[in-house]
Coordinates of C-alpha atoms and ligand atoms in Angstrom, one line a residue:
M9 CA -27.4 7.7 -1.6
G10 CA -28.5 4.9 1.0
I11 CA -27.2 1.3 0.7
H12 CA -25.3 0.0 -2.2
N13 CA -24.8 -3.6 -3.5
A14 CA -21.3 -3.4 -2.0
D15 CA -22.7 -2.8 1.5
I16 CA -24.9 -5.6 1.1
S17 CA -22.3 -8.0 0.0
A18 CA -19.9 -6.7 2.9
M19 CA -22.8 -7.4 5.4
L20 CA -23.3 -10.9 4.1
N21 CA -19.6 -11.7 4.1
R22 CA -19.3 -10.3 7.7
M23 CA -22.2 -12.6 8.9
A24 CA -20.3 -15.6 7.0
D25 CA -17.0 -14.5 8.9
L26 CA -18.6 -14.2 12.2
L27 CA -20.5 -17.6 11.7
E28 CA -17.2 -19.2 10.7
I29 CA -15.4 -18.0 13.8
E30 CA -18.2 -19.7 15.9
A31 CA -17.8 -22.8 13.8
A32 CA -21.4 -22.7 12.8
N33 CA -22.9 -25.1 10.1
P34 CA -20.9 -24.9 7.0
F35 CA -23.8 -24.8 4.6
R36 CA -25.2 -21.9 6.3
I37 CA -21.7 -20.1 6.1
R38 CA -21.6 -21.2 2.4
A39 CA -25.0 -19.8 1.7
Y40 CA -24.0 -16.3 2.8
R41 CA -20.8 -16.3 0.9
R42 CA -22.7 -17.5 -2.3
A43 CA -25.2 -14.7 -1.8
A44 CA -22.4 -12.2 -1.4
A45 CA -20.7 -13.3 -4.6
T46 CA -24.0 -13.1 -6.4
I47 CA -24.5 -9.5 -5.4
D48 CA -20.9 -8.7 -6.1
D49 CA -21.3 -9.6 -9.8
L50 CA -25.0 -8.3 -10.2
P51 CA -25.1 -5.7 -12.9
E52 CA -28.1 -4.0 -11.4
N53 CA -28.7 -2.3 -8.0
I54 CA -30.6 -4.3 -5.2
P55 CA -32.5 -1.3 -3.8
G56 CA -33.6 -0.3 -7.2
M57 CA -34.9 -3.9 -7.8
L58 CA -36.8 -3.8 -4.3
A59 CA -38.1 -0.6 -5.3
E60 CA -39.6 -2.1 -8.6
G61 CA -40.9 -4.7 -6.6
R62 CA -38.8 -7.6 -8.0
P63 CA -38.3 -10.5 -5.8
L64 CA -34.7 -11.1 -4.7
S65 CA -35.2 -14.8 -4.3
D66 CA -35.1 -15.0 -8.3
L67 CA -31.5 -14.3 -8.0
P68 CA -29.1 -17.5 -8.1
G69 CA -28.3 -18.6 -4.6
I70 CA -30.7 -16.4 -2.7
G71 CA -33.6 -18.0 -1.0
E72 CA -36.6 -16.7 0.8
D73 CA -34.7 -16.5 4.0
L74 CA -31.8 -14.5 2.7
A75 CA -34.0 -12.4 0.5
G76 CA -35.9 -11.3 3.5
K77 CA -32.6 -10.4 5.5
I78 CA -31.4 -8.4 2.5
E79 CA -34.6 -6.6 2.4
E80 CA -34.4 -5.9 6.1
F81 CA -31.0 -4.5 5.7
V82 CA -31.9 -2.2 2.8
N83 CA -35.0 -0.8 4.5
T84 CA -33.4 -0.2 8.1
G85 CA -29.8 -0.3 7.6
H86 CA -29.3 -3.1 10.2
L87 CA -29.9 -6.7 10.4
Q88 CA -31.0 -8.2 13.6
A89 CA -29.3 -11.6 12.9
L90 CA -25.9 -10.0 12.4
E91 CA -26.2 -8.0 15.5
E92 CA -27.0 -11.1 17.5
V93 CA -24.0 -12.9 16.2
E94 CA -21.9 -9.7 16.8
A95 CA -23.0 -9.7 20.5
R96 CA -22.0 -13.1 20.9
T97 CA -18.2 -12.6 19.3
P98 CA -16.0 -10.0 21.0
S99 CA -15.1 -7.3 18.2
T100 CA -11.4 -7.7 19.0
L101 CA -11.7 -11.2 17.9
A102 CA -13.5 -10.5 14.7
A103 CA -10.8 -7.9 13.9
L104 CA -8.2 -10.5 13.9
T105 CA -9.3 -11.6 10.4
A106 CA -7.6 -8.4 9.2
I107 CA -4.4 -10.0 9.6
P108 CA -3.4 -11.5 6.4
G109 CA -3.2 -15.3 6.6
L110 CA -5.8 -15.4 9.4
G111 CA -9.1 -16.5 8.0
P112 CA -12.1 -16.9 10.2
K113 CA -11.4 -20.7 10.6
R114 CA -7.9 -20.1 12.0
V115 CA -9.3 -17.4 14.3
H116 CA -11.8 -20.1 15.6
T117 CA -8.9 -22.4 16.2
L118 CA -7.0 -19.6 18.1
H119 CA -9.8 -18.7 20.2
E120 CA -11.0 -22.2 21.1
A121 CA -7.4 -23.7 21.9
L122 CA -5.7 -20.5 23.4
G123 CA -8.7 -18.4 24.5
I124 CA -7.1 -15.5 22.2
K125 CA -9.6 -12.6 22.2
S126 CA -7.3 -9.7 20.8
L127 CA -4.4 -8.6 18.7
D128 CA -2.4 -8.3 22.0
D129 CA -3.3 -11.9 23.2
L130 CA -2.4 -12.9 19.6
A131 CA 1.0 -11.2 19.7
K132 CA 1.7 -12.7 23.1
A133 CA 0.8 -16.3 22.0
A134 CA 3.2 -15.9 19.1
K135 CA 6.0 -14.7 20.9
T136 CA 6.0 -17.5 23.3
G137 CA 5.8 -20.0 20.5
K138 CA 2.2 -21.2 21.5
I139 CA 0.7 -21.1 18.0
R140 CA 3.1 -23.4 16.1
D141 CA 1.9 -26.7 17.4
L142 CA -1.9 -25.9 16.8
P143 CA -3.6 -27.7 14.0
R144 CA -3.2 -26.0 10.6
F145 CA -0.4 -23.7 11.9
S146 CA 3.3 -24.3 11.9
A147 CA 6.4 -22.4 13.0
A148 CA 6.6 -20.5 9.6
A149 CA 2.7 -19.5 10.1
E150 CA 3.6 -18.3 13.6
A151 CA 6.5 -16.1 12.4
K152 CA 4.4 -14.7 9.6
I153 CA 1.7 -13.9 12.1
L154 CA 4.3 -11.9 14.2
D155 CA 5.5 -10.2 11.1
E156 CA 1.9 -9.2 10.0
I157 CA 1.0 -8.0 13.4
G158 CA 4.0 -5.5 13.3
K159 CA 2.9 -4.3 9.8
H160 CA -0.6 -4.1 10.8
R161 CA 0.2 -1.9 13.9
K162 CA 2.6 0.3 11.8
T163 CA 0.1 1.0 9.1
E164 CA -2.7 1.6 11.4
R165 CA -0.7 4.4 13.0
R166 CA -0.3 6.4 9.8
F167 CA -2.5 9.1 8.8
K168 CA -3.2 10.3 5.3
I169 CA -1.4 13.5 4.2
S170 CA -4.8 15.4 4.2
T171 CA -5.7 14.3 7.8
A172 CA -2.2 15.2 9.0
E173 CA -2.7 18.6 7.1
D174 CA -5.8 19.2 9.2
F175 CA -3.8 18.7 12.5
A176 CA -0.9 20.5 11.2
N177 CA -2.8 23.6 10.2
G178 CA -4.7 23.8 13.5
L179 CA -1.4 23.5 15.5
T180 CA 0.6 25.9 13.3
T181 CA -2.1 28.7 13.8
Y182 CA -2.0 28.1 17.5
L183 CA 1.6 28.0 17.9
K184 CA 2.3 31.2 15.9
A185 CA -0.1 32.9 18.4
G186 CA 2.3 32.0 21.3
P187 CA 4.5 34.4 23.2
G188 CA 7.6 35.2 21.4
I189 CA 7.2 32.7 18.7
E190 CA 8.6 33.5 15.1
R191 CA 8.7 30.9 12.9
V192 CA 6.7 27.7 13.0
V193 CA 7.3 24.9 10.3
V194 CA 6.2 21.4 10.0
A195 CA 9.1 19.2 8.8
G196 CA 9.4 15.4 8.6
S197 CA 7.6 13.3 6.2
F198 CA 4.8 15.8 6.0
R199 CA 7.3 18.4 4.4
R200 CA 8.3 15.7 2.1
R201 CA 4.6 15.2 1.1
K202 CA 4.7 11.7 1.6
E203 CA 1.2 9.9 1.1
T204 CA 0.8 9.0 4.7
V205 CA 2.5 10.6 7.9
G206 CA 3.5 8.8 10.9
D207 CA 3.9 11.8 13.3
L208 CA 4.3 15.4 12.9
D209 CA 7.7 17.1 13.6
I210 CA 7.3 20.7 14.2
L211 CA 10.2 23.2 14.4
V212 CA 9.8 26.5 16.2
T213 CA 12.2 29.5 16.5
C214 CA 11.6 31.6 19.7
E215 CA 13.7 33.8 21.9
K216 CA 12.4 32.1 25.0
G217 CA 12.4 28.2 24.6
P218 CA 10.5 27.2 27.8
A219 CA 7.8 29.6 27.3
A220 CA 7.1 28.2 23.7
I221 CA 7.2 24.7 25.1
D222 CA 4.5 25.6 27.8
H223 CA 2.4 27.3 25.1
F224 CA 2.4 24.1 23.1
A225 CA 1.7 21.6 26.0
A226 CA -1.3 23.8 26.7
Y227 CA -3.0 23.1 23.2
D228 CA -6.5 22.0 23.6
E229 CA -6.3 18.8 21.4
I230 CA -3.7 17.2 23.4
A231 CA -4.6 13.9 25.0
E232 CA -1.3 13.2 26.8
V233 CA 1.9 15.0 27.3
I234 CA 4.5 12.2 26.6
S235 CA 7.8 14.4 27.4
K236 CA 8.3 18.0 28.1
G237 CA 11.7 19.7 28.3
T238 CA 12.9 23.3 27.7
T239 CA 13.3 23.0 24.1
R240 CA 11.3 19.9 23.1
S241 CA 8.3 18.1 23.8
T242 CA 6.2 15.1 22.5
V243 CA 2.5 14.8 22.8
L244 CA -0.2 12.6 21.8
L245 CA -3.2 14.3 20.3
K246 CA -6.8 13.2 21.2
A247 CA -7.1 12.1 17.4
G248 CA -4.1 9.6 18.2
M249 CA -1.4 11.5 16.4
Q250 CA 1.9 12.0 17.9
V251 CA 3.5 15.4 17.6
D252 CA 7.2 16.4 18.3
V253 CA 8.0 20.1 18.6
R254 CA 11.5 21.4 18.8
V255 CA 12.6 24.9 19.7
V256 CA 15.7 26.0 17.7
P257 CA 17.7 29.0 17.8
E258 CA 17.8 31.3 14.5
E259 CA 21.3 30.5 13.6
S260 CA 20.6 26.6 13.6
Y261 CA 17.3 26.8 11.9
G262 CA 18.4 25.7 8.5
A263 CA 20.3 22.8 9.9
A264 CA 17.4 21.8 12.0
L265 CA 15.0 22.0 9.2
H266 CA 17.2 20.0 7.0
Y267 CA 17.7 17.3 9.7
F268 CA 14.2 17.0 10.7
T269 CA 12.8 17.1 7.3
G270 CA 14.8 13.9 6.5
S271 CA 14.4 11.4 5.4
K272 CA 16.9 9.6 7.6
A273 CA 18.5 7.9 4.7
H274 CA 18.9 11.3 3.1
N275 CA 20.4 12.9 6.0
I276 CA 23.1 10.2 6.3
A277 CA 24.1 10.6 2.7
V278 CA 24.5 14.4 2.9
R279 CA 26.3 14.0 6.2
K280 CA 28.8 11.6 4.5
L281 CA 29.5 14.2 1.8
A282 CA 30.1 16.9 4.5
Q283 CA 32.4 14.4 6.3
A284 CA 34.3 13.9 3.2
K285 CA 35.1 17.7 3.1
G286 CA 36.3 17.5 6.7
L287 CA 33.2 19.0 8.0
K288 CA 30.6 17.9 10.8
L289 CA 27.0 18.2 10.0
N290 CA 24.1 17.9 12.6
E291 CA 21.0 19.5 13.5
Y292 CA 22.8 22.5 15.0
G293 CA 24.7 23.4 11.9
V294 CA 27.8 22.7 9.8
F295 CA 30.9 22.8 11.9
K296 CA 34.7 23.1 10.9
G297 CA 36.3 22.1 14.1
S298 CA 34.3 23.7 16.7
K299 CA 33.4 26.7 14.5
R300 CA 29.8 26.8 13.1
I301 CA 30.3 27.8 9.4
A302 CA 26.7 27.2 8.2
G303 CA 23.1 26.5 9.5
R304 CA 21.0 29.5 9.3
T305 CA 19.3 28.4 6.1
E306 CA 18.9 25.0 4.2
E307 CA 20.6 26.4 1.3
E308 CA 23.8 27.1 3.2
V309 CA 23.7 23.4 4.6
F310 CA 23.5 22.0 1.1
R311 CA 26.1 24.4 -0.2
T312 CA 28.6 23.4 2.3
A313 CA 28.1 19.9 1.4
G314 CA 28.7 20.8 -2.3
L315 CA 25.1 20.6 -3.3
P316 CA 22.5 22.8 -4.8
F317 CA 19.1 23.1 -2.9
I318 CA 17.1 19.7 -3.2
E319 CA 13.5 20.0 -2.9
P320 CA 12.1 18.1 0.2
E321 CA 9.7 15.8 -2.1
L322 CA 13.1 14.4 -3.5
R323 CA 14.9 13.7 -0.3
E324 CA 14.6 9.9 0.0
D325 CA 18.2 9.0 -1.1
R326 CA 16.8 7.5 -4.3
G327 CA 19.5 9.2 -6.4
E328 CA 18.8 12.9 -5.8
I329 CA 22.1 13.5 -4.2
E330 CA 23.9 12.1 -7.3
A331 CA 21.6 14.0 -9.6
A332 CA 22.3 17.1 -7.6
Q333 CA 26.1 16.6 -7.9
V334 CA 25.9 16.7 -11.8
G335 CA 23.3 19.3 -12.2
K336 CA 20.6 17.0 -13.1
L337 CA 17.9 17.5 -10.5
P338 CA 14.5 17.6 -12.1
A339 CA 12.6 20.8 -12.4
L340 CA 9.5 19.5 -10.8
V341 CA 6.0 20.2 -11.7
A342 CA 4.1 22.7 -9.6
L343 CA 0.4 23.4 -9.1
S344 CA 0.6 26.6 -11.1
D345 CA 1.7 24.5 -14.0
I346 CA -1.8 22.6 -14.2
R347 CA -4.1 24.0 -16.8
G348 CA -7.2 21.8 -16.0
D349 CA -8.5 18.6 -14.6
L350 CA -8.9 15.5 -16.5
H351 CA -11.5 13.4 -14.3
A352 CA -14.5 14.7 -12.6
H353 CA -18.0 13.5 -11.8
T354 CA -21.5 15.2 -11.7
K355 CA -24.9 14.6 -10.4
A356 CA -25.6 12.5 -13.5
S357 CA -23.6 9.6 -11.9
D358 CA -22.3 9.5 -8.3
G359 CA -21.1 13.2 -7.9
K360 CA -23.0 15.8 -5.9
S361 CA -22.6 19.0 -8.3
S362 CA -24.2 19.9 -11.5
L363 CA -22.3 20.2 -14.9
A364 CA -22.7 24.1 -14.5
E365 CA -21.4 24.1 -11.0
M366 CA -18.4 22.1 -11.7
A367 CA -17.6 24.2 -14.8
E368 CA -17.9 27.5 -12.6
A369 CA -15.6 26.0 -10.1
A370 CA -13.2 24.9 -12.7
K371 CA -13.0 28.4 -14.1
A372 CA -12.8 29.9 -10.7
S373 CA -9.7 27.8 -10.2
G374 CA -8.3 29.4 -13.3
Y375 CA -8.4 26.2 -15.3
E376 CA -8.7 26.4 -19.1
Y377 CA -10.6 23.0 -19.2
L378 CA -12.4 20.4 -17.1
A379 CA -13.1 16.9 -18.4
I380 CA -16.5 15.6 -17.2
S381 CA -16.0 11.7 -16.8
D382 CA -19.0 10.4 -15.2
H383 CA -19.3 6.5 -14.7
S384 CA -20.3 4.0 -17.3
R385 CA -23.2 1.6 -17.2
H386 CA -21.8 -1.2 -15.4
A387 CA -21.2 1.0 -12.2
T388 CA -24.8 0.6 -11.4
V389 CA -24.4 1.6 -7.7
A390 CA -22.7 4.9 -9.1
H391 CA -25.8 5.3 -11.4
G392 CA -23.5 4.8 -14.4
L393 CA -24.5 6.2 -17.9
D394 CA -25.6 4.0 -20.8
A395 CA -24.9 5.3 -24.4
K396 CA -28.3 7.2 -24.4
R397 CA -27.8 9.1 -21.2
L398 CA -24.2 9.8 -22.0
G399 CA -25.2 11.0 -25.6
S400 CA -27.7 13.6 -24.0
Q401 CA -24.8 14.6 -21.4
L402 CA -22.4 15.2 -24.5
D403 CA -25.3 17.3 -26.3
E404 CA -25.4 19.5 -23.2
I405 CA -21.9 19.8 -23.0
D406 CA -21.8 21.0 -26.7
R407 CA -24.4 23.5 -25.9
M408 CA -22.6 24.9 -22.8
N409 CA -19.3 25.0 -24.6
D410 CA -20.8 27.4 -27.3
Q411 CA -21.6 29.7 -24.5
F412 CA -18.1 29.8 -22.8
G413 CA -15.4 32.1 -23.8
D414 CA -12.0 30.6 -23.4
F415 CA -13.0 27.8 -20.8
R416 CA -14.1 24.5 -22.2
L417 CA -15.6 21.3 -20.8
L418 CA -14.1 18.3 -22.2
K419 CA -16.3 15.2 -23.2
S420 CA -15.1 12.1 -21.4
C421 CA -16.4 9.1 -19.5
E422 CA -15.0 7.0 -16.7
V423 CA -15.5 3.6 -18.6
D424 CA -15.5 0.5 -16.7
I425 CA -13.0 -2.2 -18.0
L426 CA -15.1 -5.4 -17.9
A427 CA -14.0 -8.7 -16.5
D428 CA -13.0 -9.8 -20.1
G429 CA -11.1 -6.6 -20.9
K430 CA -13.8 -5.1 -23.1
L431 CA -14.9 -1.5 -22.5
D432 CA -18.3 -1.0 -20.9
L433 CA -19.7 1.2 -23.8
P434 CA -19.9 0.6 -27.7
D435 CA -17.4 2.4 -30.0
G436 CA -20.2 4.3 -31.4
I437 CA -20.6 6.4 -28.4
L438 CA -16.8 6.3 -27.3
K439 CA -15.7 8.0 -30.5
R440 CA -17.8 11.0 -29.7
L441 CA -15.6 11.7 -26.6
D442 CA -12.6 13.9 -26.4
F443 CA -10.9 11.0 -24.5
T444 CA -11.7 8.1 -22.1
V445 CA -10.8 7.6 -18.5
C446 CA -10.9 3.8 -18.1
A447 CA -10.9 2.0 -14.9
V448 CA -11.2 -1.4 -13.0
H449 CA -13.9 -1.3 -10.4
F450 CA -14.8 -4.9 -9.8
R451 CA -13.3 -8.2 -9.7
F452 CA -10.4 -7.1 -7.9
E453 CA -9.8 -10.7 -6.8
L454 CA -8.4 -11.8 -10.2
N455 CA -4.8 -13.0 -10.1
I456 CA -2.0 -10.8 -11.2
E457 CA -1.9 -12.4 -14.7
E458 CA -5.7 -12.3 -15.3
Q459 CA -5.9 -8.6 -14.0
T460 CA -3.0 -7.6 -15.9
Q461 CA -4.4 -9.3 -19.3
R462 CA -7.7 -7.7 -18.5
I463 CA -6.2 -4.2 -18.5
L464 CA -3.8 -4.9 -21.5
R465 CA -6.7 -6.1 -23.6
A466 CA -8.6 -3.1 -22.5
M467 CA -5.6 -1.0 -23.9
D468 CA -6.1 -2.6 -27.3
N469 CA -9.2 -0.6 -27.9
R470 CA -8.5 2.5 -29.9
Y471 CA -10.8 4.5 -27.6
F472 CA -8.6 3.7 -24.5
N473 CA -6.6 6.9 -23.4
I474 CA -6.0 7.2 -19.6
L475 CA -6.0 4.4 -17.1
A476 CA -7.7 5.8 -13.9
H477 CA -6.2 4.9 -10.4
P478 CA -3.9 2.2 -11.9
T479 CA -4.1 0.0 -8.9
G480 CA -7.3 0.7 -7.0
R481 CA -5.8 1.0 -3.7
L482 CA -7.4 2.8 -1.0
L483 CA -4.9 4.1 1.7
G484 CA -5.7 2.7 4.9
E485 CA -8.6 0.7 3.7
R486 CA -7.5 -1.8 1.1
P487 CA -4.5 -2.6 -0.9
G488 CA -4.6 -2.4 -4.6
Y489 CA -5.6 -5.4 -6.8
A490 CA -2.7 -7.6 -8.1
V491 CA -1.5 -6.0 -11.4
D492 CA 2.0 -6.0 -13.2
L493 CA 2.5 -2.4 -13.5
D494 CA 5.8 -2.9 -15.4
R495 CA 3.7 -4.5 -18.2
V496 CA 1.0 -1.9 -18.0
I497 CA 3.5 1.1 -18.4
E498 CA 5.2 -0.8 -21.2
A499 CA 1.8 -1.4 -23.1
A500 CA 0.8 2.2 -22.3
K501 CA 3.9 3.3 -24.0
E502 CA 3.5 1.0 -27.0
H503 CA -0.3 2.0 -27.6
G504 CA 0.1 5.7 -26.8
C505 CA -2.1 5.5 -23.6
F506 CA -1.5 7.5 -20.3
L507 CA -1.9 6.7 -16.8
E508 CA -3.5 8.6 -14.0
V509 CA -2.2 9.9 -10.9
N510 CA -5.3 10.1 -9.0
A511 CA -5.0 13.2 -6.6
H512 CA -7.6 12.1 -4.2
P513 CA -5.7 11.8 -0.7
T514 CA -7.1 8.4 -0.2
R515 CA -6.0 7.1 -3.5
L516 CA -2.7 9.0 -4.6
D517 CA -2.6 6.2 -7.2
L518 CA 0.0 5.8 -8.9
D519 CA 2.3 6.0 -6.2
D520 CA 5.6 8.0 -6.2
I521 CA 7.8 5.1 -7.2
H522 CA 5.6 4.2 -10.3
C523 CA 5.4 7.8 -11.4
R524 CA 9.0 8.0 -11.7
Q525 CA 8.8 4.5 -13.5
A526 CA 6.3 5.8 -16.0
K527 CA 8.4 8.8 -16.7
E528 CA 11.5 6.8 -17.3
A529 CA 9.6 4.7 -19.7
G530 CA 8.3 7.7 -21.5
V531 CA 4.6 7.5 -20.5
K532 CA 2.8 10.7 -19.8
L533 CA 0.7 11.1 -16.7
A534 CA -2.6 12.8 -16.0
I535 CA -2.9 14.4 -12.6
S536 CA -6.5 14.2 -12.0
T537 CA -8.7 14.7 -8.9
D538 CA -11.6 12.4 -9.6
A539 CA -13.8 15.2 -8.0
H540 CA -17.3 14.1 -7.1
S541 CA -18.1 17.7 -6.0
T542 CA -16.8 21.2 -6.6
V543 CA -14.9 21.0 -3.3
G544 CA -13.0 17.9 -4.6
L545 CA -11.5 19.8 -7.3
N546 CA -9.3 21.2 -4.6
A547 CA -7.4 17.9 -4.1
M548 CA -5.2 18.6 -7.2
R549 CA -2.2 19.7 -5.0
Y550 CA -2.2 16.3 -3.4
G551 CA -1.6 14.8 -6.9
V552 CA 0.9 17.3 -7.7
D553 CA 2.8 16.6 -4.6
Q554 CA 2.7 12.9 -5.3
A555 CA 4.0 13.5 -8.8
R556 CA 6.9 15.8 -7.4
R557 CA 7.9 12.7 -5.2
G558 CA 8.1 10.6 -8.5
W559 CA 10.6 13.2 -10.1
I560 CA 7.7 14.6 -12.5
E561 CA 8.3 17.5 -14.4
A562 CA 5.7 19.7 -16.2
S563 CA 6.5 18.3 -19.7
D564 CA 5.6 14.6 -18.2
V565 CA 2.1 15.8 -17.2
L566 CA -0.8 16.0 -19.9
N567 CA -2.8 18.6 -18.0
T568 CA -0.1 21.1 -18.1
R569 CA -0.8 21.5 -21.8
P570 CA -3.3 23.8 -23.5
W571 CA -6.2 21.8 -24.9
K572 CA -5.0 22.3 -28.4
E573 CA -1.9 20.4 -27.8
L574 CA -3.4 17.8 -25.5
K575 CA -6.0 16.9 -28.1
G576 CA -3.4 15.6 -30.5
L577 CA -2.0 13.4 -27.8
F578 CA -5.4 11.6 -27.4
A579 CA -5.8 10.8 -31.1
R580 CA -4.6 7.0 -31.4
Ligands
DGT13 P1 7.0 9.4 9.6 O1 6.9 10.3 10.7 O2 7.3 8.0 10.0 O3 6.2 9.5 8.4 O4 8.6 9.6 8.9 P2 9.6 10.9 9.3 O5 10.4 10.9 8.0 O6 8.9 12.2 9.6 O7 10.4 10.4 10.4 P3 10.5 10.6 12.0 O8 9.4 11.4 12.3 O9 10.9 9.5 12.7 O10 11.8 11.6 12.0 C1 11.7 13.0 11.4 C2 13.0 13.2 10.7 O11 14.0 13.2 11.7 C3 13.5 12.2 9.9 O12 12.9 12.3 8.6 C4 14.8 12.4 9.8 C5 15.2 12.9 11.0 N1 15.9 11.8 11.9 C6 15.1 10.7 12.8 N2 15.9 10.0 13.4 C7 17.2 10.1 12.6 C8 18.5 9.4 12.7 O13 18.5 8.5 13.6 N3 19.5 10.0 11.9 C9 19.2 10.9 11.2 N4 20.3 11.4 10.3 N5 18.1 11.7 11.1 C10 17.1 11.3 11.9
CA14 CA1 7.4 12.4 11.4
CA15 CA1 8.9 12.3 14.7

């Protein structure tokens, strides 16, 4: 779709950042920032304005010079002036602005005073106490920098579950083809279906350990073999992900699987239970004295600790052991419980597939329904629908539904929540919808009180049904906006609204903790893919996994219900 307003404002802000690192003329810097802010708030799309021949210099804060630069950027995808500044500033220096608390001004000071050019330089300077005495810094600021560097490095090393899955699938297929290899299973946070995965922990059963390890170490995608023994090895894949492989004997398989699935906190708690029974539990088995009494299966391991099987997604020591002891484990929702998808786009806004293609794909997944929720008009970069265009889409859906047998397209819209908490479309059109999916897409910078009020005000509208991706976070890209989810959950309960678990692997928003909080408050969830193409519908399983980590049962989920029943829940 080419260049969006968001790309243009990001380009302008980057220019301002780099100029600020260089300590350029403050008026020039401010001009770039003002232009970026203007474009962020612009209700129409700049490439569209240019295509219609409307001058950008009519916009507030955009003069001839900036208008020319924006036009250059839109037409070529590049900006000569930006490339010149980039060439003067080391990219590792510019990257330091990603550390919370370090704006371009401070980065300039660090560079000027200490010659800092990279994250490593910064860490060294902070560790040796060189930063605290600089102007605008302090001992506390220095400590915060060290702390943030630690966090930054950690988050940088984690991979989205979907990315981890690509690596895991390739490796699993490869390992299974190895000599004498029987079982191959990926344990660790991957098996617990955490939204991000630090490294892969793979268990292999095999008659001959060393042969299996040799086979593993010969994998094509390995960049570096970090360690290699007869039954274990650690490697770094070319993609930057670390993989641990362990070969275990069949009689220890269950104990090893339990141990390496974790979490560590869960393991420690289960081991304590075994100890209280006079048993020893480790990755080789459960032992009474020196005699192995269990270890072949995970069920055996749990049983010796006095527990029923606990699903991997629950193993975080967040109460699952106590619940298991009193027979109160949740019956977790499963992918097979899902009857349809409540959030999907078509070509009418920013999707890639047509209505008919989306309907076909949903039917092929065995769904009973699919909601079409294209963007509303404020989302100009996403080609959002105004009342008129939405109206024609609804007419078309009505015609299509007449042709379907048991399947049904649901009439929805992803309605923007405006800055003042109003919904982006008039009630007249909203009332034609089966339900709405409402979302915050701009003004992420509001403070927590303002952002929360904005959402609560939107919920006052009787046509508000589901709050889409409630925090707006993008894993590995940006944190969510500031919002008080406790109050959002409370208001949802009060108004009969619902929250979405957006299944897109970059979102997975709500997270596991808040899924559980919503459930405990009695607020039902929609697990929705937000698909922008037929392929996007396949992401449902990531959302289900996230919900399972949040202790969610089928009855807590809207789209485990047939439409007849669901319909009643949307009537406010
Ligand atoms: P990650 O890789 O950061 O996403 O998280 P995990 O949970 O996969 O952690 P990892 O790879 O360090 O270790 C895999 C599992 O091994 C972990 O979930 C539990 C087990 N484990 C690791 N270290 C210990 C330990 O010191 N004690 C116990 N009981 N278990 C451990
Ligand atoms: Ca791991
Ligand atoms: Ca590991």
